[in-house]
Amino acid sequence: MTYRKPERQPYRGTELSLAIAIDFGITFSGASWALLEPGQIPEIMDVSGYQGQEFQASSTKVPTVIYYDAQGVVKAVGGEIYDPELISEAKEERWTKIERFKPLLKPSNQNDSLISAPIAPLPQGKLVIDVVGDFLGYMFRSALDHFQQQVMGGNSFMERVKNKVIYVLSFDNGWDTFQQDCMRRAAISGGLVPDTDDGRSRIHFVSEAEASLRWCLANGVLKRTLMVGDRVVVIDAGANTITTSSYDVTGLSPLSFRESRASNARLAGSVFVTQAFETFVREKLASSAYGDPETIARLVKEFDKTAKCVFRRKDRRSTVTFSSPRDNEPEFDIVSGQLIVQGSDMADFFEPSCTAAVESVKLHLSSNSGTTIFLVGGFAASPWLYSEINRRLKDFNVDVFRADTMTAKSVANGALCYYLDCRIATTVAPTTYGVYVDPVYSNGNPDHVKRKDFVYKNPIVGQRYVSGGFQSYIKQGSIVQESQTTRIPSEKYVTTKANTEAQLELICYLGQKLDISWVDEDPLHFQHAYTIKSEFPVEALVPVDTNARKNAIWKVTYDAVFSFGTTELECYVEWKDRKGGAHRRESVTTRRNIPPLSHWIPDPA
């Protein structure tokens, strides 16, 4: 049996709604939306003509940039920064320009080298979540404007769905629930949803790799059939990074995947091609009449818009128009106001990116099955990058596909494909999760003996324990099924027979040790993840027969049941009453332990 692209099914919901996906990128961002009408097949629309960018009606991306004044008030966002009058005002009023702020949300165990440029200090009194919220709010308003302009009776529809809008936010591969929770708080700060249970429930998350994969499948990028056991590799070539992910096909009806290995990112996006050209042209024109900063900036801007985008052959020259046809300096390869760039030099500008993409893909190839490669992202439109990846992987017997449509919108569009169609069945755990444990002390255990300073006696049951242990339940790099649940047994002793609240701390380990059982082995890399609280009735208390003391003692024993396989952590508890046998589920309050984020914020200049 083989897989072929299915038709999207009608929306099964019972109420009219609107779904908006936001691709929050490091340098550029985008959004898509779909009107959800019961019984109708949803059509995904890409947002274009953003606020401040209406003159580029076909543009579906905006720069991830915000201007703040001295009081921290937002003055311009995204496409609004292109206004010439605003640029002049920004200089006169000394507004703060914030860009490339997304890496401030990165996990502490992710490589700092993925931040390609210094991040400007945040405005006084602003946290990272505030800045992200301001930007998400702009993307949200732009999506609503586009919806109202494109749909007949859009204003009427908006009144009916404004409190039911569903959001699908993409997140970087390698991010965990911590970053998702930060983005959820930012969405609340930006006015996307209210800070209520209903509001928070309308925010969903999907990894950029999974969104890109779903977009490829939904848009007919695949030119061959899939079979169980095949591997699909997704190269997301963006402005800042080239990220590679891979999935194995585990089922065809419905189509399901298993993430084969963790994604990896290389700092080799399209901006580095432009930077290489800028270095080249500065050196080339240093002693000419065209080496001034303004001319160099004009050359770089034109290269970024034209020559870089169309370069496809090493044996042909490229031209960058930057001045009047009367300007000629043949010794500097300037003819009729154009800079002539040899094809070999153009190839050199691209070389680090091509090498990074191919070397990254090789880590994900499978020798046991057919491999299909999807090239997506804004940089995927480059003819040279596409042809070089094909040429260099020719001997590996793989198929490389690229969409005929706009690959830059693959994440935002694919995020809605994910929400409307299906999802990845398994994933690779980005972090080790577990709990702190205090094992019963044993004189015959060397680990216990050498930690004798951490031994204590429980005053209720009279037993001696060793503090500082760690029990992992999900290990970094392990395969986690979407339907998989993890049980963490726990208990609590009390001396009063009454309704009891129990609390369990879920801990994540961010270090490099594969097996770790004690906190003191790597104390700086443990971090609180979630606090799980649950109320238990009197029926959950079981009397304990002990000679340790004469007072009555009761114990509540329960399992905290987690689901780590989805993009968001889910949890509930199960317990047995003292009559035996009967399992009960109790509601659980999960609270994310998030620090104040002050350590993520650069000191003000």
Coordinates of C-alpha atoms in Angstrom, one line a residue:
M1 CA 0.0 0.0 0.0
T2 CA 1.3 3.5 -0.8
Y3 CA 0.3 7.0 0.2
R4 CA -1.1 9.7 -2.0
K5 CA -2.2 13.2 -1.2
P6 CA -5.7 13.1 0.4
E7 CA -8.4 15.7 0.0
R8 CA -9.0 18.0 3.0
Q9 CA -12.2 17.0 4.8
P10 CA -15.1 19.4 5.8
Y11 CA -14.8 21.1 9.1
R12 CA -16.4 18.9 11.8
G13 CA -16.9 21.6 14.4
T14 CA -20.4 22.7 15.3
E15 CA -19.7 26.4 15.6
L16 CA -18.3 29.0 13.2
S17 CA -14.7 29.9 14.1
L18 CA -11.5 31.3 12.7
A19 CA -8.0 29.8 13.0
I20 CA -4.9 31.9 12.7
A21 CA -1.4 30.6 12.5
I22 CA 1.6 32.8 13.2
D23 CA 5.1 31.9 12.2
F24 CA 7.2 34.0 14.6
G25 CA 10.7 34.1 13.0
I26 CA 14.0 35.6 14.0
T27 CA 14.3 38.0 11.0
F28 CA 10.9 37.7 9.2
S29 CA 7.5 36.5 10.3
G30 CA 4.3 35.5 8.5
A31 CA 0.7 34.5 9.2
S32 CA -2.2 32.5 7.7
W33 CA -5.8 32.1 8.5
A34 CA -8.8 29.7 7.7
L35 CA -12.5 30.3 8.3
L36 CA -14.0 27.3 9.9
E37 CA -17.6 26.8 8.9
P38 CA -19.3 23.6 10.0
G39 CA -19.7 21.2 7.0
Q40 CA -17.4 23.3 4.7
I41 CA -13.9 22.5 3.6
P42 CA -11.6 25.1 5.1
E43 CA -9.4 27.1 2.7
I44 CA -6.1 28.4 4.1
M45 CA -5.3 32.0 3.1
D46 CA -1.8 33.6 3.5
V47 CA -1.8 37.1 5.0
S48 CA -0.4 39.8 2.7
G49 CA -0.4 43.6 2.6
Y50 CA 0.5 43.9 6.3
Q51 CA -0.1 47.1 8.2
G52 CA 2.6 49.5 6.9
Q53 CA 3.3 47.2 4.0
E54 CA 0.2 47.7 1.9
F55 CA 2.3 48.9 -1.0
Q56 CA 3.6 45.4 -1.3
A57 CA 0.3 43.6 -1.6
S58 CA 1.9 40.3 -2.6
S59 CA 4.4 40.3 0.2
T60 CA 3.6 37.5 2.8
K61 CA 6.5 38.2 5.2
V62 CA 7.3 41.1 7.4
P63 CA 10.5 41.9 9.3
T64 CA 10.5 40.9 13.0
V65 CA 11.3 44.4 14.2
I66 CA 9.8 46.8 16.8
Y67 CA 10.5 50.5 17.4
Y68 CA 10.0 51.8 21.0
D69 CA 10.2 55.4 22.2
A70 CA 12.0 56.4 25.4
Q71 CA 9.0 55.5 27.6
G72 CA 8.8 52.0 26.1
V73 CA 5.7 52.8 24.0
V74 CA 5.4 50.9 20.7
K75 CA 5.8 53.3 17.8
A76 CA 6.2 50.9 14.8
V77 CA 6.1 47.2 14.2
G78 CA 6.9 44.9 11.2
G79 CA 6.0 46.4 7.9
E80 CA 5.4 49.8 9.5
I81 CA 9.2 50.4 9.7
Y82 CA 9.3 51.0 5.9
D83 CA 7.7 54.4 6.2
P84 CA 10.4 57.0 5.3
E85 CA 8.9 59.6 7.6
L86 CA 8.8 57.2 10.4
I87 CA 12.5 56.3 9.8
S88 CA 13.4 60.0 10.1
E89 CA 11.3 60.4 13.2
A90 CA 13.0 57.4 14.8
K91 CA 16.4 59.0 14.3
E92 CA 15.3 62.4 15.6
E93 CA 13.5 61.0 18.6
R94 CA 16.1 58.3 19.3
W95 CA 13.7 55.4 19.3
T96 CA 15.0 52.0 20.3
K97 CA 15.0 49.5 17.4
I98 CA 14.5 45.9 18.7
E99 CA 15.2 43.0 16.3
R100 CA 16.4 39.4 16.4
F101 CA 14.9 39.1 19.9
K102 CA 13.4 35.7 19.4
P103 CA 16.6 33.9 20.5
L104 CA 16.1 35.4 24.0
L105 CA 13.5 32.7 24.5
K106 CA 15.8 29.9 23.6
P107 CA 16.4 27.0 26.0
S108 CA 19.4 27.4 28.2
N109 CA 20.9 24.2 26.8
Q110 CA 20.7 25.4 23.2
N111 CA 23.9 26.6 21.5
D112 CA 24.4 30.4 21.8
S113 CA 26.2 30.3 18.4
L114 CA 22.7 30.2 16.8
I115 CA 22.4 33.9 17.7
S116 CA 24.0 35.5 14.6
A117 CA 24.0 39.2 15.8
P118 CA 24.0 41.2 19.0
I119 CA 20.5 41.9 20.4
A120 CA 19.7 45.5 21.2
P121 CA 19.0 46.2 24.9
L122 CA 15.3 46.0 25.7
P123 CA 13.4 49.2 26.7
Q124 CA 13.5 50.0 30.4
G125 CA 10.8 48.0 32.2
K126 CA 10.2 45.7 29.3
L127 CA 10.5 41.9 29.6
V128 CA 11.1 39.5 26.7
I129 CA 7.5 38.3 27.0
D130 CA 6.3 41.9 26.7
V131 CA 8.3 42.5 23.5
V132 CA 7.1 39.2 22.0
G133 CA 3.6 40.0 23.0
D134 CA 3.8 43.4 21.2
F135 CA 4.9 41.7 18.0
L136 CA 2.3 38.9 18.2
G137 CA -0.4 41.5 18.7
Y138 CA 0.7 43.2 15.5
M139 CA 0.6 39.9 13.6
F140 CA -2.8 39.2 15.0
R141 CA -4.3 42.6 14.0
S142 CA -2.8 42.2 10.5
A143 CA -4.4 38.8 10.1
L144 CA -7.8 40.1 11.2
D145 CA -7.5 43.1 8.8
H146 CA -6.7 40.7 5.9
F147 CA -9.5 38.4 6.9
Q148 CA -12.1 41.3 6.9
Q149 CA -10.8 42.5 3.5
Q150 CA -10.9 39.1 1.8
V151 CA -14.2 37.6 3.1
M152 CA -17.5 39.0 1.9
G153 CA -19.2 40.3 5.0
G154 CA -16.0 40.0 6.9
N155 CA -17.0 42.5 9.6
S156 CA -20.2 40.5 10.3
F157 CA -18.1 37.3 10.5
M158 CA -15.7 39.0 12.8
E159 CA -18.4 39.9 15.3
R160 CA -19.5 36.2 15.4
V161 CA -16.0 34.7 15.9
K162 CA -14.0 37.3 17.8
N163 CA -14.2 35.4 21.0
K164 CA -13.6 32.0 19.4
V165 CA -10.5 32.6 17.4
I166 CA -8.1 29.6 17.6
Y167 CA -4.3 30.3 17.3
V168 CA -1.6 27.9 16.2
L169 CA 1.8 29.2 17.0
S170 CA 4.9 27.6 15.6
F171 CA 8.0 27.1 17.7
D172 CA 11.6 26.2 17.0
N173 CA 12.7 22.6 16.9
G174 CA 14.4 21.8 20.2
W175 CA 12.2 24.1 22.2
D176 CA 10.2 22.6 25.0
T177 CA 7.1 23.4 27.1
F178 CA 8.9 26.2 28.8
Q179 CA 9.2 28.3 25.6
Q180 CA 5.7 27.4 24.7
D181 CA 4.4 28.7 28.0
C182 CA 6.4 31.9 27.5
M183 CA 4.8 32.3 24.1
R184 CA 1.3 31.6 25.6
R185 CA 1.9 34.4 28.1
A186 CA 3.1 36.7 25.3
A187 CA 0.0 36.0 23.4
I188 CA -2.1 37.0 26.4
S189 CA 0.1 40.1 26.8
G190 CA -0.4 41.0 23.1
G191 CA -4.2 40.8 23.4
L192 CA -4.7 37.6 21.3
V193 CA -6.7 35.9 24.1
P194 CA -7.8 36.8 27.7
D195 CA -6.0 35.3 30.7
T196 CA -8.7 32.7 31.3
D197 CA -8.9 28.9 31.0
D198 CA -11.0 29.4 27.8
G199 CA -8.5 31.9 26.4
R200 CA -5.4 29.7 27.1
S201 CA -7.2 26.7 25.6
R202 CA -7.5 28.4 22.3
I203 CA -3.7 28.6 21.8
H204 CA -2.0 25.6 20.2
F205 CA 1.6 24.9 19.2
V206 CA 3.4 23.0 16.5
S207 CA 7.1 22.7 15.7
E208 CA 8.3 24.4 12.6
A209 CA 9.6 21.1 11.2
E210 CA 6.2 19.4 11.5
A211 CA 4.4 22.4 10.1
S212 CA 6.8 22.4 7.1
L213 CA 6.2 18.7 6.6
R214 CA 2.5 19.0 6.6
W215 CA 2.6 21.9 4.2
C216 CA 4.7 19.8 1.7
L217 CA 2.2 17.0 1.9
A218 CA -0.9 19.2 1.6
N219 CA 0.5 21.2 -1.3
G220 CA 1.5 18.4 -3.6
V221 CA 5.3 18.9 -3.2
L222 CA 5.7 15.1 -3.0
K223 CA 6.1 13.8 -6.6
R224 CA 6.3 10.1 -5.6
T225 CA 4.4 7.8 -3.4
L226 CA 5.3 7.0 0.2
M227 CA 5.6 3.6 1.8
V228 CA 5.8 2.5 5.4
G229 CA 9.5 2.6 6.4
D230 CA 10.4 5.5 4.1
R231 CA 12.1 8.5 5.6
V232 CA 11.2 12.1 4.9
V233 CA 13.8 14.8 5.6
V234 CA 12.8 18.5 5.8
I235 CA 15.4 21.2 5.2
D236 CA 14.0 24.5 6.5
A237 CA 16.3 27.1 4.8
G238 CA 15.5 30.4 6.4
A239 CA 17.1 33.8 6.6
N240 CA 19.1 33.0 9.8
T241 CA 19.4 29.2 10.1
I242 CA 19.2 26.1 8.0
T243 CA 17.4 23.5 10.2
T244 CA 17.1 19.8 9.2
S245 CA 14.5 17.4 10.6
S246 CA 13.6 13.8 9.7
Y247 CA 10.6 11.5 10.1
D248 CA 10.0 7.8 9.3
V249 CA 6.6 6.8 7.8
T250 CA 4.9 4.5 10.3
G251 CA 1.4 4.3 8.7
L252 CA -0.5 5.3 5.6
S253 CA -4.2 5.3 6.5
P254 CA -4.1 7.6 8.2
L255 CA -0.6 8.9 7.4
S256 CA 1.5 8.9 10.5
F257 CA 5.2 9.6 11.2
R258 CA 7.8 9.0 13.9
E259 CA 10.5 11.6 14.4
S260 CA 13.7 9.7 13.6
R261 CA 16.2 11.9 15.3
A262 CA 16.4 15.3 16.9
S263 CA 16.5 18.3 14.6
N264 CA 19.7 20.2 14.1
A265 CA 20.2 23.8 13.1
R266 CA 23.2 25.5 11.4
L267 CA 23.8 29.2 11.3
A268 CA 23.9 29.4 7.5
G269 CA 20.8 31.1 6.3
S270 CA 20.4 33.6 3.4
V271 CA 21.6 36.6 5.5
F272 CA 25.1 35.1 5.5
V273 CA 25.2 35.1 1.7
T274 CA 24.4 38.8 1.8
Q275 CA 27.1 39.3 4.5
A276 CA 29.7 37.5 2.3
F277 CA 28.8 39.8 -0.6
E278 CA 29.0 42.9 1.6
T279 CA 32.5 41.9 2.8
F280 CA 33.5 41.2 -0.8
V281 CA 32.3 44.5 -2.2
R282 CA 33.8 46.6 0.6
E283 CA 37.2 45.2 -0.2
K284 CA 36.8 45.4 -3.9
L285 CA 35.6 49.0 -4.0
A286 CA 37.7 50.3 -1.0
S287 CA 40.0 52.4 -3.3
S288 CA 37.3 53.5 -5.8
A289 CA 34.9 56.4 -5.8
Y290 CA 32.1 53.9 -4.8
G291 CA 33.5 52.7 -1.5
D292 CA 31.4 55.1 0.7
P293 CA 28.9 53.6 3.2
E294 CA 25.9 54.8 1.3
T295 CA 26.9 53.2 -2.0
I296 CA 27.9 50.0 -0.3
A297 CA 24.5 49.9 1.5
R298 CA 22.7 50.5 -1.9
L299 CA 24.7 47.7 -3.5
V300 CA 23.9 45.2 -0.7
K301 CA 20.2 46.1 -0.8
E302 CA 20.1 45.5 -4.6
F303 CA 22.1 42.3 -4.4
D304 CA 19.7 41.0 -1.7
K305 CA 16.7 41.7 -3.9
T306 CA 17.9 40.6 -7.3
A307 CA 21.3 38.9 -7.9
K308 CA 21.2 36.7 -4.9
C309 CA 17.7 35.5 -5.8
V310 CA 18.2 34.6 -9.4
F311 CA 21.8 33.2 -9.4
R312 CA 21.8 29.7 -10.9
R313 CA 25.0 29.2 -13.0
K314 CA 28.6 29.4 -12.0
D315 CA 29.7 30.0 -15.6
R316 CA 27.7 33.2 -16.0
R317 CA 28.3 36.7 -14.5
S318 CA 25.8 38.4 -12.3
T319 CA 25.0 42.1 -12.3
V320 CA 24.0 44.5 -9.5
T321 CA 22.5 47.8 -10.6
F322 CA 23.2 50.5 -8.2
S323 CA 23.8 53.8 -10.0
S324 CA 23.4 55.8 -13.2
P325 CA 24.2 54.3 -16.6
R326 CA 26.8 57.0 -17.0
D327 CA 28.9 55.5 -14.2
N328 CA 31.8 53.4 -15.5
E329 CA 34.9 52.2 -13.9
P330 CA 36.0 49.0 -15.7
E331 CA 39.0 48.4 -13.4
F332 CA 36.5 47.9 -10.6
D333 CA 34.0 45.9 -12.8
I334 CA 31.5 48.8 -12.9
V335 CA 29.9 49.2 -16.3
S336 CA 26.9 51.4 -17.0
G337 CA 26.0 51.7 -13.3
Q338 CA 26.2 48.0 -12.7
L339 CA 28.7 46.0 -10.7
I340 CA 29.7 42.9 -12.5
V341 CA 30.2 39.8 -10.3
Q342 CA 31.8 36.7 -11.6
G343 CA 29.9 33.4 -11.2
S344 CA 32.7 31.9 -9.2
D345 CA 32.5 34.7 -6.7
M346 CA 28.8 34.3 -6.4
A347 CA 29.2 30.6 -5.8
D348 CA 31.7 31.4 -3.0
F349 CA 29.1 33.6 -1.3
F350 CA 26.8 30.6 -1.2
E351 CA 29.3 27.9 -0.4
P352 CA 29.0 27.9 3.5
S353 CA 25.2 27.6 3.2
C354 CA 25.4 24.8 0.6
T355 CA 27.9 22.9 2.7
A356 CA 26.0 23.3 5.9
A357 CA 22.7 22.1 4.3
V358 CA 24.3 19.0 2.8
E359 CA 26.3 18.0 5.8
S360 CA 23.2 18.4 8.0
V361 CA 21.1 16.2 5.7
K362 CA 23.7 13.4 5.7
L363 CA 23.2 13.1 9.5
H364 CA 19.5 12.2 8.8
L365 CA 19.8 9.9 5.8
S366 CA 18.7 6.3 6.2
S367 CA 20.4 3.4 4.5
N368 CA 17.5 1.0 5.1
S369 CA 14.7 2.8 3.2
G370 CA 13.9 5.3 0.5
T371 CA 14.5 8.9 1.5
T372 CA 12.6 11.9 0.3
I373 CA 13.9 15.4 1.0
F374 CA 11.7 18.5 1.1
L375 CA 13.4 21.9 0.8
V376 CA 11.3 24.7 2.3
G377 CA 11.7 28.2 3.8
G378 CA 12.4 31.5 2.1
F379 CA 16.0 30.5 1.2
A380 CA 14.6 27.4 -0.6
A381 CA 13.6 29.7 -3.5
S382 CA 17.3 30.1 -4.4
P383 CA 18.0 28.2 -7.7
W384 CA 21.7 27.7 -6.8
L385 CA 21.0 26.3 -3.3
Y386 CA 18.5 23.9 -4.7
S387 CA 20.7 22.7 -7.5
E388 CA 23.7 22.3 -5.3
I389 CA 21.9 20.2 -2.7
N390 CA 20.6 18.0 -5.6
R391 CA 24.1 17.7 -7.2
R392 CA 25.9 16.9 -3.9
L393 CA 23.4 14.3 -2.8
K394 CA 23.1 12.6 -6.2
D395 CA 25.2 9.6 -5.1
F396 CA 23.0 9.0 -2.0
N397 CA 20.0 8.0 -4.2
V398 CA 17.6 10.5 -2.6
D399 CA 14.8 12.6 -4.1
V400 CA 14.9 16.3 -3.4
F401 CA 11.6 18.2 -3.9
R402 CA 10.8 21.9 -3.7
A403 CA 7.4 23.5 -4.1
D404 CA 6.4 25.6 -7.1
T405 CA 4.6 28.0 -4.8
M406 CA 5.9 30.3 -2.1
T407 CA 8.1 28.2 0.2
A408 CA 8.5 31.2 2.6
K409 CA 5.0 30.6 3.9
S410 CA 5.4 26.9 4.5
V411 CA 5.5 27.2 8.3
A412 CA 2.4 29.5 8.8
N413 CA 0.4 27.7 6.2
G414 CA 1.6 24.2 7.4
A415 CA 0.7 25.1 11.0
L416 CA -2.9 25.3 9.9
C417 CA -2.5 22.0 7.9
Y418 CA -1.4 20.5 11.1
Y419 CA -4.4 21.8 13.0
L420 CA -6.9 20.8 10.3
D421 CA -5.5 17.5 9.1
C422 CA -3.2 15.5 11.3
R423 CA -0.1 15.4 13.4
I424 CA 3.1 13.5 14.0
A425 CA 2.6 10.2 15.9
T426 CA 5.9 10.3 17.7
T427 CA 8.6 12.8 18.5
V428 CA 12.1 13.0 20.1
A429 CA 12.2 14.3 23.6
P430 CA 14.2 17.6 23.7
T431 CA 14.8 17.4 27.4
T432 CA 15.1 14.9 30.3
Y433 CA 12.1 15.1 32.6
G434 CA 11.8 13.5 36.1
V435 CA 11.3 14.2 39.8
Y436 CA 13.4 14.7 42.8
V437 CA 13.3 11.6 45.0
D438 CA 14.5 10.8 48.6
P439 CA 15.3 7.0 48.6
V440 CA 15.2 5.1 51.9
Y441 CA 18.7 5.1 53.4
S442 CA 20.7 1.8 53.1
N443 CA 24.1 1.2 54.8
G444 CA 25.0 -1.1 51.9
N445 CA 24.5 1.4 49.2
P446 CA 27.8 3.4 48.4
D447 CA 25.9 6.3 46.9
H448 CA 23.9 6.6 50.2
V449 CA 27.0 6.3 52.4
K450 CA 28.9 9.0 50.7
R451 CA 25.9 11.3 51.1
K452 CA 25.5 10.7 54.8
D453 CA 25.3 14.5 55.3
F454 CA 22.0 14.4 53.4
V455 CA 20.4 11.7 55.5
Y456 CA 17.3 12.8 57.5
K457 CA 14.6 11.1 59.6
N458 CA 11.0 11.4 58.6
P459 CA 9.2 12.5 61.8
I460 CA 5.9 11.0 60.8
V461 CA 6.9 7.4 59.9
G462 CA 10.3 7.3 61.6
Q463 CA 12.2 6.2 58.5
R464 CA 15.6 7.5 57.4
Y465 CA 15.9 8.9 53.8
V466 CA 18.6 10.4 51.6
S467 CA 17.7 13.7 50.0
G468 CA 19.0 14.9 46.6
G469 CA 18.1 12.0 44.4
F470 CA 16.7 12.3 40.9
Q471 CA 14.5 9.8 39.0
S472 CA 14.2 10.4 35.2
Y473 CA 11.0 9.3 33.4
I474 CA 11.6 10.7 29.9
K475 CA 15.2 11.0 28.7
Q476 CA 16.5 13.5 26.2
G477 CA 16.6 12.0 22.8
S478 CA 14.2 9.2 23.5
I479 CA 11.3 8.4 21.2
V480 CA 7.9 9.5 22.7
Q481 CA 4.6 8.3 21.2
E482 CA 1.8 10.9 21.0
S483 CA -0.5 8.5 22.8
Q484 CA 2.1 7.5 25.4
T485 CA 1.5 8.3 29.0
T486 CA 4.1 8.3 31.8
R487 CA 3.1 7.4 35.4
I488 CA 5.0 8.9 38.3
P489 CA 4.0 7.2 41.6
S490 CA 3.9 9.5 44.6
E491 CA 2.6 9.4 48.2
K492 CA 2.0 11.8 51.1
Y493 CA 1.7 11.1 54.8
V494 CA -0.7 13.1 57.0
T495 CA -1.7 13.1 60.6
T496 CA -5.1 14.6 60.1
K497 CA -8.0 12.8 58.5
A498 CA -9.3 15.5 56.2
N499 CA -9.3 16.6 52.6
T500 CA -5.7 16.7 51.5
E501 CA -3.8 18.6 48.9
A502 CA -0.8 16.9 47.4
Q503 CA 1.9 18.5 45.3
L504 CA 4.4 17.1 42.8
E505 CA 7.3 19.0 41.2
L506 CA 8.2 18.0 37.7
I507 CA 11.9 18.7 37.0
C508 CA 13.8 19.0 33.8
Y509 CA 17.5 18.2 33.5
L510 CA 19.3 20.4 30.9
G511 CA 22.8 18.9 31.2
Q512 CA 24.7 16.5 29.0
K513 CA 24.8 13.4 31.3
L514 CA 22.8 10.5 29.8
D515 CA 22.1 8.8 33.1
I516 CA 22.0 10.9 36.3
S517 CA 20.6 9.9 39.6
W518 CA 21.8 12.6 42.0
V519 CA 21.4 16.3 41.8
D520 CA 24.9 17.0 43.2
E521 CA 26.4 15.3 40.1
D522 CA 25.4 18.3 37.9
P523 CA 23.6 20.7 40.2
L524 CA 23.5 23.7 37.8
H525 CA 21.5 22.0 35.1
F526 CA 18.3 21.1 37.0
Q527 CA 15.3 23.3 36.6
H528 CA 11.7 23.2 37.9
A529 CA 9.3 22.6 35.1
Y530 CA 5.8 22.2 36.5
T531 CA 4.0 22.1 39.8
I532 CA 1.1 19.6 39.8
K533 CA -1.4 20.1 42.6
S534 CA -4.4 18.0 43.3
E535 CA -7.1 17.8 46.0
F536 CA -7.9 14.4 47.5
P537 CA -11.1 13.6 49.5
V538 CA -11.1 11.7 52.8
E539 CA -11.8 8.5 50.9
A540 CA -8.3 8.6 49.4
L541 CA -6.7 8.4 52.8
V542 CA -5.5 4.9 53.9
P543 CA -4.5 4.3 57.5
V544 CA -0.9 3.3 58.1
D545 CA 0.1 0.6 60.6
T546 CA 3.4 1.7 62.1
N547 CA 5.1 1.4 65.5
A548 CA 7.1 4.5 64.9
R549 CA 4.7 6.6 67.0
K550 CA 1.3 6.2 68.7
N551 CA -0.5 8.9 66.8
A552 CA -2.7 7.9 63.8
I553 CA -1.2 8.3 60.4
W554 CA -2.8 8.2 57.0
K555 CA -1.3 8.0 53.5
V556 CA -2.6 9.1 50.1
T557 CA -1.0 7.2 47.2
Y558 CA -1.5 8.4 43.7
D559 CA 0.0 8.4 40.2
A560 CA 0.6 11.6 38.3
V561 CA -0.1 10.6 34.7
F562 CA 1.7 12.7 32.0
S563 CA 1.5 12.9 28.3
F564 CA 4.7 14.2 26.8
G565 CA 4.0 13.2 23.2
T566 CA 1.9 16.2 22.2
T567 CA 3.3 19.6 21.7
E568 CA 1.9 20.6 25.1
L569 CA 2.2 18.7 28.4
E570 CA -1.0 17.1 29.7
C571 CA -1.5 15.7 33.1
Y572 CA -4.1 14.1 35.5
V573 CA -3.9 12.0 38.6
E574 CA -5.2 8.6 39.5
W575 CA -5.7 7.1 43.0
K576 CA -7.3 4.1 44.8
D577 CA -9.7 4.5 47.7
R578 CA -9.2 2.5 50.8
K579 CA -12.0 0.1 49.9
G580 CA -9.7 -1.2 47.1
G581 CA -9.8 -1.5 43.4
A582 CA -11.7 1.6 42.3
H583 CA -9.6 4.1 40.4
R584 CA -10.6 7.7 40.5
R585 CA -9.5 10.7 38.4
E586 CA -9.2 14.0 40.0
S587 CA -8.8 17.4 38.3
V588 CA -5.2 18.7 38.3
T589 CA -3.9 22.2 38.4
T590 CA -0.6 22.4 36.5
R591 CA 1.4 25.6 37.0
R592 CA 4.5 26.3 35.0
N593 CA 7.4 27.4 37.2
I594 CA 8.7 30.4 35.2
P595 CA 11.4 32.7 36.6
P596 CA 10.9 36.5 36.2
L597 CA 13.1 36.3 33.0
S598 CA 15.3 39.1 34.2
H599 CA 18.4 37.0 33.4
W600 CA 17.3 36.9 29.8
I601 CA 17.3 40.6 29.4
P602 CA 20.5 42.5 28.4
D603 CA 21.4 45.4 30.6
P604 CA 20.2 48.7 29.4
A605 CA 22.7 50.7 27.4

